[in-house]
Coordinates of C-alpha atoms in Angstrom, one line a residue:
M17 CA -276.6 77.5 86.3
R18 CA -273.9 77.6 83.7
R19 CA -273.1 80.9 82.3
D20 CA -271.3 81.4 79.0
L21 CA -269.6 84.2 77.2
P22 CA -270.8 84.7 73.6
A23 CA -268.2 83.3 71.3
P24 CA -266.0 86.1 69.8
S25 CA -266.9 86.8 66.2
N26 CA -263.3 87.2 64.9
E27 CA -261.9 83.9 66.4
S28 CA -262.4 80.3 65.6
P29 CA -263.8 78.2 68.3
Q30 CA -261.1 76.5 70.6
E31 CA -262.2 73.0 69.7
E32 CA -261.8 73.6 66.0
T33 CA -258.1 74.6 65.9
P34 CA -255.1 74.2 68.2
R35 CA -254.1 77.8 67.6
T36 CA -256.1 81.0 68.0
V37 CA -255.9 83.1 64.9
I38 CA -257.2 86.7 65.4
V39 CA -257.9 88.9 62.4
A40 CA -257.8 92.7 62.9
R41 CA -261.1 93.5 61.4
G42 CA -264.8 93.5 62.3
R43 CA -266.5 95.1 65.3
A44 CA -264.4 95.1 68.5
T45 CA -266.0 94.5 71.9
T46 CA -266.1 97.9 73.7
F47 CA -264.5 98.4 77.1
E48 CA -267.9 98.8 78.9
E49 CA -269.1 95.6 77.2
K50 CA -266.2 93.8 78.6
R51 CA -267.0 95.0 82.0
Y52 CA -270.6 94.1 81.6
Y53 CA -269.9 90.6 80.3
T54 CA -267.3 90.0 83.1
R55 CA -269.9 90.8 85.7
A56 CA -272.5 88.8 83.9
L57 CA -270.2 85.8 83.9
L58 CA -268.7 85.9 87.3
G59 CA -270.8 88.3 89.3
W60 CA -267.9 90.7 89.7
N61 CA -265.5 92.6 87.4
D62 CA -262.6 95.1 87.7
G63 CA -264.4 96.9 90.5
I64 CA -262.7 94.6 92.9
V65 CA -259.4 96.3 92.4
A66 CA -260.8 99.8 92.8
G67 CA -258.4 101.8 95.0
Q68 CA -255.7 99.1 94.6
V69 CA -254.2 100.1 91.3
A70 CA -254.1 103.2 89.1
D71 CA -257.0 103.7 86.7
S72 CA -254.8 102.9 83.7
T73 CA -253.8 99.7 85.3
R74 CA -257.4 98.8 86.2
K75 CA -258.4 99.4 82.5
Q76 CA -255.6 97.1 81.3
Y77 CA -256.7 94.5 83.8
T78 CA -260.1 94.6 82.4
E79 CA -258.7 94.0 78.9
D80 CA -256.5 91.1 79.8
F81 CA -258.9 89.5 82.2
F82 CA -261.7 89.5 79.5
D83 CA -259.3 88.0 77.0
Y84 CA -258.9 85.1 79.5
L85 CA -262.7 84.8 79.9
R86 CA -263.2 84.5 76.2
F87 CA -260.8 81.6 76.2
A88 CA -262.4 79.9 79.2
R89 CA -265.9 80.6 77.9
N90 CA -267.8 79.9 81.1
A91 CA -267.6 80.6 84.8
Q92 CA -266.6 77.0 85.8
Y93 CA -263.7 76.9 83.5
A94 CA -262.6 80.5 84.3
L95 CA -261.9 79.5 87.8
D96 CA -259.9 76.4 86.9
S97 CA -256.2 77.0 87.0
A98 CA -255.7 74.2 84.4
I99 CA -257.6 76.3 82.0
F100 CA -255.4 79.2 83.0
S101 CA -252.4 77.3 82.1
Q102 CA -254.0 76.3 78.8
W103 CA -254.6 80.0 78.1
R104 CA -250.9 80.7 78.7
T105 CA -250.2 78.2 76.0
D106 CA -252.8 79.8 73.7
L107 CA -251.1 83.2 74.2
V108 CA -247.7 81.8 73.2
E109 CA -249.1 80.1 70.1
R110 CA -251.7 82.8 69.1
I111 CA -251.3 84.4 65.7
Y112 CA -252.6 87.9 65.0
L113 CA -253.2 88.7 61.3
V114 CA -252.8 92.5 61.0
P115 CA -252.4 94.9 58.0
D116 CA -248.9 94.9 56.6
K117 CA -247.8 98.6 56.6
A118 CA -245.0 97.9 54.2
N119 CA -247.4 96.2 51.7
P120 CA -250.8 97.9 51.5
G121 CA -253.6 95.4 51.1
E122 CA -251.6 92.5 52.5
M123 CA -251.8 90.9 56.0
T124 CA -248.8 89.9 58.1
E125 CA -248.5 87.6 61.2
K126 CA -247.6 88.9 64.6
Q127 CA -247.3 87.0 68.0
L128 CA -247.3 88.4 71.5
S129 CA -243.9 89.2 73.2
P130 CA -243.1 87.3 76.4
N131 CA -243.4 90.6 78.3
T132 CA -246.9 91.1 77.1
I133 CA -247.9 87.5 78.0
N134 CA -246.4 87.8 81.5
R135 CA -248.4 91.1 81.9
M136 CA -251.6 89.4 80.9
L137 CA -251.0 86.4 83.3
A138 CA -250.1 88.8 86.2
A139 CA -253.4 90.7 85.6
V140 CA -255.5 87.5 85.9
R141 CA -253.6 86.4 89.0
H142 CA -254.1 89.8 90.6
M143 CA -257.8 89.7 89.9
M144 CA -258.1 86.2 91.4
M145 CA -256.2 87.3 94.5
E146 CA -258.6 90.3 95.1
A147 CA -261.6 88.1 94.4
E148 CA -260.5 85.5 96.9
E149 CA -259.7 88.1 99.5
K150 CA -263.3 89.4 99.1
K151 CA -264.7 85.8 99.4
L152 CA -266.0 86.0 95.9
I153 CA -264.3 82.7 94.8
A154 CA -263.4 79.6 96.7
P155 CA -260.4 79.6 99.1
G156 CA -257.3 78.3 97.6
T157 CA -258.2 79.4 94.0
F158 CA -255.5 82.2 93.9
E159 CA -252.8 79.8 95.2
Q160 CA -253.6 77.4 92.3
F161 CA -253.5 80.2 89.8
N162 CA -250.3 81.6 91.3
R163 CA -248.6 78.3 90.8
V164 CA -248.9 78.7 87.0
R165 CA -245.6 80.2 85.9
G166 CA -245.1 82.9 83.5
V167 CA -243.2 82.3 80.2
S168 CA -239.4 82.5 79.7
V169 CA -238.3 85.9 78.2
K170 CA -235.1 84.2 77.1
G171 CA -237.1 81.4 75.5
L172 CA -239.1 83.8 73.4
K173 CA -236.4 86.4 72.9
D174 CA -236.8 86.4 69.1
R175 CA -240.2 88.1 69.7
L176 CA -238.7 91.0 71.6
K177 CA -238.7 94.3 69.6
P178 CA -235.3 94.9 67.9
N179 CA -235.7 98.6 68.5
A180 CA -237.0 98.4 72.1
R181 CA -234.4 101.0 73.0
V182 CA -233.5 103.8 70.6
R183 CA -230.5 106.0 71.5
I184 CA -231.4 109.6 71.0
T185 CA -228.4 112.1 71.0
P186 CA -228.6 115.6 72.4
Q187 CA -228.3 116.8 68.8
E188 CA -231.3 114.8 67.7
M189 CA -233.2 116.1 70.7
R190 CA -232.5 119.6 69.6
L191 CA -233.5 118.8 66.1
L192 CA -236.9 117.4 67.5
T193 CA -237.6 120.7 69.2
E194 CA -237.0 122.5 65.8
Q195 CA -239.8 120.7 64.1
P196 CA -243.0 122.4 65.5
D197 CA -244.3 125.4 63.8
A198 CA -244.3 128.0 66.6
S199 CA -246.4 130.4 64.4
R200 CA -249.4 128.1 65.0
L201 CA -251.3 127.3 68.2
L202 CA -250.7 123.6 67.7
G203 CA -247.0 124.2 67.2
L204 CA -246.7 126.2 70.4
R205 CA -248.2 123.3 72.4
D206 CA -246.0 120.7 70.8
L207 CA -242.9 122.8 71.3
A208 CA -243.7 123.0 75.0
L209 CA -244.5 119.4 75.2
L210 CA -241.1 118.3 73.5
H211 CA -239.1 120.6 75.9
T212 CA -241.0 119.2 78.9
F213 CA -240.1 115.6 77.7
G214 CA -236.5 116.9 77.5
N215 CA -236.4 117.2 81.3
G216 CA -237.2 113.6 82.0
P217 CA -240.9 113.1 83.3
R218 CA -242.8 110.0 82.3
I219 CA -245.5 110.4 79.6
S220 CA -248.2 109.7 82.2
E221 CA -246.8 112.4 84.5
I222 CA -246.7 114.9 81.7
C223 CA -250.3 114.3 80.7
D224 CA -251.4 115.0 84.4
I225 CA -249.5 118.2 84.9
T226 CA -251.7 121.0 86.1
R227 CA -250.9 124.8 86.0
N228 CA -250.7 125.0 89.8
R229 CA -247.8 122.4 89.8
L230 CA -245.6 124.7 87.8
R231 CA -243.4 127.1 90.0
S232 CA -240.2 128.9 90.5
R233 CA -237.6 127.6 92.9
G234 CA -234.4 129.4 93.7
H235 CA -232.8 130.6 90.5
G236 CA -234.9 128.3 88.3
Y237 CA -238.1 126.5 87.7
V238 CA -239.6 123.1 88.7
V239 CA -242.7 121.2 87.9
E240 CA -244.4 118.9 90.5
V241 CA -245.2 115.4 89.2
R242 CA -246.6 112.3 90.9
G243 CA -244.9 109.2 89.6
K244 CA -245.9 105.7 89.0
N245 CA -247.5 104.0 92.1
K246 CA -246.6 107.1 94.2
T247 CA -248.8 109.1 96.5
E248 CA -246.7 112.2 96.9
Y249 CA -245.4 114.6 94.3
R250 CA -241.7 115.2 93.4
D251 CA -240.0 118.2 91.9
V252 CA -238.6 117.8 88.3
P253 CA -236.3 120.7 87.3
L254 CA -237.4 122.6 84.1
T255 CA -235.0 124.3 81.9
R256 CA -235.6 128.0 81.3
E257 CA -236.2 127.1 77.6
A258 CA -238.9 124.6 78.7
Y259 CA -240.5 127.0 81.1
T260 CA -240.6 129.9 78.5
A261 CA -242.2 127.5 75.9
I262 CA -244.8 126.5 78.4
Q263 CA -245.7 130.0 79.2
A264 CA -245.8 131.0 75.6
W265 CA -248.3 128.2 74.9
L266 CA -250.5 129.1 77.9
A267 CA -250.5 132.7 77.0
A268 CA -251.7 131.9 73.4
R269 CA -254.3 129.3 74.5
P270 CA -257.7 130.8 74.3
I271 CA -259.4 128.5 76.7
N272 CA -259.0 128.0 80.4
S273 CA -258.1 124.6 81.7
P274 CA -256.3 123.4 84.8
Y275 CA -254.1 121.1 82.6
I276 CA -251.1 122.5 80.8
F277 CA -251.1 120.1 77.9
T278 CA -254.6 120.0 76.4
R279 CA -255.8 118.4 73.3
F280 CA -257.2 119.4 69.9
D281 CA -260.3 117.3 69.0
G282 CA -261.0 116.2 65.4
R283 CA -259.3 117.6 62.3
G284 CA -259.2 120.8 60.3
E285 CA -257.3 124.0 59.8
D286 CA -258.9 126.1 62.5
A287 CA -257.1 124.9 65.7
H288 CA -259.0 127.4 67.9
T289 CA -262.3 125.8 67.3
R290 CA -260.9 122.3 67.9
L291 CA -259.1 123.1 71.1
S292 CA -260.4 121.2 74.2
A293 CA -260.0 121.9 77.8
E294 CA -259.3 118.2 78.4
P295 CA -255.8 116.9 78.9
L296 CA -253.8 115.1 76.3
T297 CA -254.1 111.3 76.7
R298 CA -251.0 109.1 76.8
Q299 CA -252.0 107.6 73.4
G300 CA -252.3 111.1 71.9
T301 CA -249.0 112.3 73.3
W302 CA -247.4 109.1 72.0
K303 CA -248.5 109.9 68.5
I304 CA -247.4 113.5 68.6
I305 CA -243.8 112.4 69.7
K306 CA -243.8 109.6 67.1
G307 CA -244.8 112.0 64.3
Y308 CA -241.9 114.4 65.0
A309 CA -239.4 111.5 65.5
V310 CA -240.3 110.2 62.0
K311 CA -239.7 113.6 60.5
I312 CA -236.1 113.6 61.7
G313 CA -235.4 110.0 60.6
L314 CA -236.1 108.1 63.9
P315 CA -239.2 106.1 63.1
D316 CA -238.6 103.7 66.0
A317 CA -238.1 106.4 68.7
K318 CA -240.6 106.5 71.5
P319 CA -241.4 109.0 74.3
H320 CA -239.6 106.7 76.8
D321 CA -236.4 107.0 74.6
L322 CA -236.4 110.8 75.4
R323 CA -236.4 109.8 79.2
R324 CA -233.4 107.6 78.6
L325 CA -231.6 110.5 76.9
V326 CA -232.1 112.5 80.1
G327 CA -230.9 109.6 82.2
T328 CA -227.9 108.9 80.1
E329 CA -226.8 112.5 80.1
L330 CA -227.3 113.1 83.7
A331 CA -225.5 109.9 84.6
K332 CA -222.4 111.4 83.1
K333 CA -222.6 114.4 85.5
N334 CA -224.1 113.0 88.7
P335 CA -225.9 109.6 88.7
R336 CA -227.6 110.5 92.0
V337 CA -229.1 113.6 90.5
G338 CA -230.3 111.6 87.5
Q339 CA -231.9 109.0 89.8
L340 CA -233.8 111.8 91.6
V341 CA -234.8 113.6 88.5
L342 CA -236.3 110.5 86.9
G343 CA -238.0 109.4 90.3
H344 CA -236.4 106.0 90.9
A345 CA -236.1 104.7 94.3
S346 CA -233.2 102.4 93.3
I347 CA -230.0 103.5 91.6
E348 CA -229.8 100.0 90.2
T349 CA -233.1 100.6 88.3
F350 CA -231.8 103.9 87.1
Y351 CA -228.7 102.4 85.6
K352 CA -230.3 99.3 84.2
H353 CA -233.2 100.9 82.3
Y354 CA -232.3 104.5 81.7
V355 CA -228.6 104.8 81.1
L356 CA -227.3 103.8 77.7
D357 CA -223.5 103.4 77.9
D358 CA -221.1 103.6 75.0
I359 CA -218.2 101.3 74.6
P360 CA -215.2 103.2 73.2
E361 CA -214.0 101.7 69.9
D362 CA -210.4 101.7 71.3
A363 CA -211.4 100.1 74.7
T364 CA -209.3 97.0 74.1
E365 CA -206.2 98.8 72.7
G366 CA -203.0 98.3 74.7
L367 CA -204.2 95.4 76.7
Y368 CA -201.2 93.4 75.7

């Protein structure tokens, strides 16, 4: 029996237009609905990668795989690598109409970056690999999907964000830490959060820090974090300033929670009544950092740019220490992605 997904309400049917135009309005399909529809269509969903990838990656797989299923429309087409190839083309040509922040009331066109497209393709390939391994789809299906190449980053380089990497100086980092109002409970948390970022952990690592992972070592302090795709914890040094800010926040926090960085739910002046025992999410943390960055004139700065600041400064002192602090297995990865070098303006003087 042929099983079809319901046509998405905010897209034109494939056969009526050569390009998918998605308007950012209307009711969005919830995450649980996407899981339900995926199982209804194929008989399986993201559960097949349980224990194989992190929960955050699994959730992203669900989002990306459902996008593919909406394009394919039915189970037969979804398992056809030719349809997968057509979806790749659709991702390249797809246009998103989103509100224009610079012109309220207007819409602007956006297209997917090559990195996003390749991530979405990889998610579908991985799901097919796991499904075939579990004998949920015909043998050879994954091999056919795996032959569909990704898109060229160079070919779509004009879609890359111009401010993908924002250099933050030590002086700007200091200015960031001067923004939170330490007389308020919310300000105490944000001050501790900014100082923790100033020691190099990833945003996901910071959100997961629990109180029992904070300890003294020798003449200083460290926090134990578990990195991306890692099973063991590593020590990240904490400055005394960061440790003191964390302790001040925990001492003032009126609720008990195993997590160091907890969130405030809702809005209002009374931060005490809004305080939750639940940890900050990555999205919430991202918004906090962006908010303070905008205040000091760095609207394009991101949490990862704070990590690059740590990498750049440590590389000047001891690259090996920088690699260990940031938790990279490869010194090449450390240098390629987390060290921003300056070219002296007089570098070519005196060459001839």
